[in-house]
XYZ file of C-alpha atoms in Angstrom:
131
model
C 30.837 -37.905 17.604
C 31.119 -34.687 15.669
C 31.059 -31.244 17.500
C 29.450 -29.656 14.358
C 25.820 -30.252 13.586
C 24.399 -29.858 10.150
C 21.603 -27.420 9.768
C 18.371 -28.797 8.584
C 17.595 -28.145 4.967
C 15.817 -25.215 4.089
C 12.614 -25.014 1.870
C 13.594 -24.467 -1.765
C 13.318 -20.797 -2.875
C 14.736 -19.500 0.671
C 17.876 -17.725 1.249
C 20.512 -18.336 4.109
C 21.816 -14.800 3.510
C 20.593 -12.365 6.081
C 21.368 -9.382 3.363
C 18.805 -10.919 0.944
C 16.190 -11.392 3.679
C 16.385 -7.614 4.586
C 16.296 -6.548 1.011
C 12.572 -6.211 0.516
C 12.036 -4.352 3.845
C 14.843 -1.904 3.112
C 13.511 -1.484 -0.403
C 10.141 -0.758 0.651
C 11.434 1.946 3.143
C 13.320 3.430 0.221
C 9.990 3.460 -1.860
C 8.059 4.865 0.827
C 10.600 7.815 1.280
C 10.821 8.437 -2.551
C 7.163 8.936 -2.676
C 7.089 11.139 0.276
C 5.015 8.799 2.530
C 5.377 8.469 6.005
C 4.194 4.827 6.419
C 5.324 1.608 4.769
C 2.132 0.025 2.993
C 1.450 -3.147 1.235
C 2.079 -1.580 -2.148
C 5.423 -0.224 -1.036
C 6.442 -3.755 -0.068
C 5.307 -4.946 -3.384
C 7.178 -2.172 -5.224
C 10.331 -3.538 -3.321
C 9.601 -7.111 -4.224
C 9.441 -6.275 -7.952
C 12.737 -4.471 -8.026
C 14.500 -7.945 -8.131
C 12.936 -9.870 -10.979
C 14.954 -12.898 -10.137
C 13.388 -13.019 -6.443
C 10.857 -15.910 -5.920
C 8.085 -13.389 -5.194
C 8.756 -11.540 -8.443
C 8.739 -14.895 -10.421
C 5.452 -15.955 -8.889
C 3.744 -12.519 -9.693
C 5.165 -12.616 -13.232
C 3.684 -16.296 -13.733
C 0.414 -15.225 -12.304
C -0.105 -11.989 -14.012
C -0.507 -10.987 -17.716
C 1.853 -7.847 -17.169
C 5.423 -7.895 -17.292
C 7.276 -6.442 -14.120
C 7.921 -2.965 -15.666
C 4.257 -2.344 -16.153
C 3.310 -3.639 -12.721
C 5.852 -1.234 -11.213
C 4.624 1.718 -13.353
C 1.053 0.789 -12.442
C 1.882 0.721 -8.746
C 3.865 3.962 -8.764
C 0.985 5.661 -10.628
C -1.482 4.552 -8.192
C 0.814 5.530 -5.049
C 1.488 9.068 -6.690
C -2.182 9.798 -7.045
C -3.191 8.988 -3.420
C -3.285 11.419 -0.820
C -0.184 11.255 1.178
C -1.031 8.956 4.260
C 0.075 10.160 7.766
C -0.605 13.221 9.679
C -2.320 16.066 7.627
C -4.412 19.108 8.157
C -7.995 18.493 7.493
C -9.956 21.645 6.197
C -13.680 21.098 5.602
C -14.633 22.801 2.498
C -18.333 23.207 1.744
C -19.485 23.050 -1.865
C -22.906 23.997 -3.244
C -24.646 20.872 -4.882
C -23.791 22.510 -8.362
C -20.062 22.973 -7.423
C -19.826 19.396 -5.929
C -21.441 17.889 -9.066
C -19.162 19.919 -11.331
C -16.073 19.027 -9.104
C -16.990 15.258 -9.047
C -17.351 15.105 -12.921
C -14.012 16.940 -13.452
C -12.404 14.426 -10.914
C -13.836 11.379 -12.695
C -12.732 12.694 -16.024
C -9.155 13.295 -14.547
C -9.405 9.569 -13.255
C -9.028 10.751 -9.602
C -11.081 10.592 -6.446
C -12.570 13.938 -5.345
C -10.475 14.482 -2.510
C -7.329 13.906 -4.511
C -8.534 16.255 -7.411
C -9.349 19.057 -4.885
C -5.875 18.546 -3.271
C -4.222 18.881 -6.750
C -6.241 22.069 -7.523
C -5.315 23.781 -4.187
C -1.576 22.682 -4.825
C -1.672 23.981 -8.302
C -3.067 27.165 -7.167
C -0.365 27.816 -4.483
C 2.366 27.236 -7.082
C 1.081 29.848 -9.427
C 3.150 32.965 -9.269
C 1.269 35.986 -7.678
C-alpha cells in the first residue's frame, strides 16, 4: 500500500497555486488604494479580475461582453473615479432654493454626474483655487 495518496482531480480552470488564488483579492486591494477608497467593493474586485486577461473570469467576461477588456477597465475606472469616496466622511447639509436646486441638478446632469458628486467637485475646485 502506498504511503502517498493522490489528490482528487480539480475542476477545469482552477489553480493549484496559492499565489494565483490570492492574485484577485490582492489586486482589488491595490485598486482600492489607488482610487483612494477605504473599502473593497465589487467594482474593485472586477478591476483586479480584468488585470489578468488570461484568467478564467476575464475570458468569461470577454466572451459575454461586446467590449474588449481595456474598455471594460476604462469604464469601471471612470465610474469609480466619479463616485463619492466610500467610507467615513463629513456630511454638511446644504440648503438650496428651488431655483438653485433646479440649476445645479441641470448642470450635474449635463456633466453626467449625480448632484452630490457634482456639488462635491465644485466645492473641491473652489478649495484648489488660489486666493
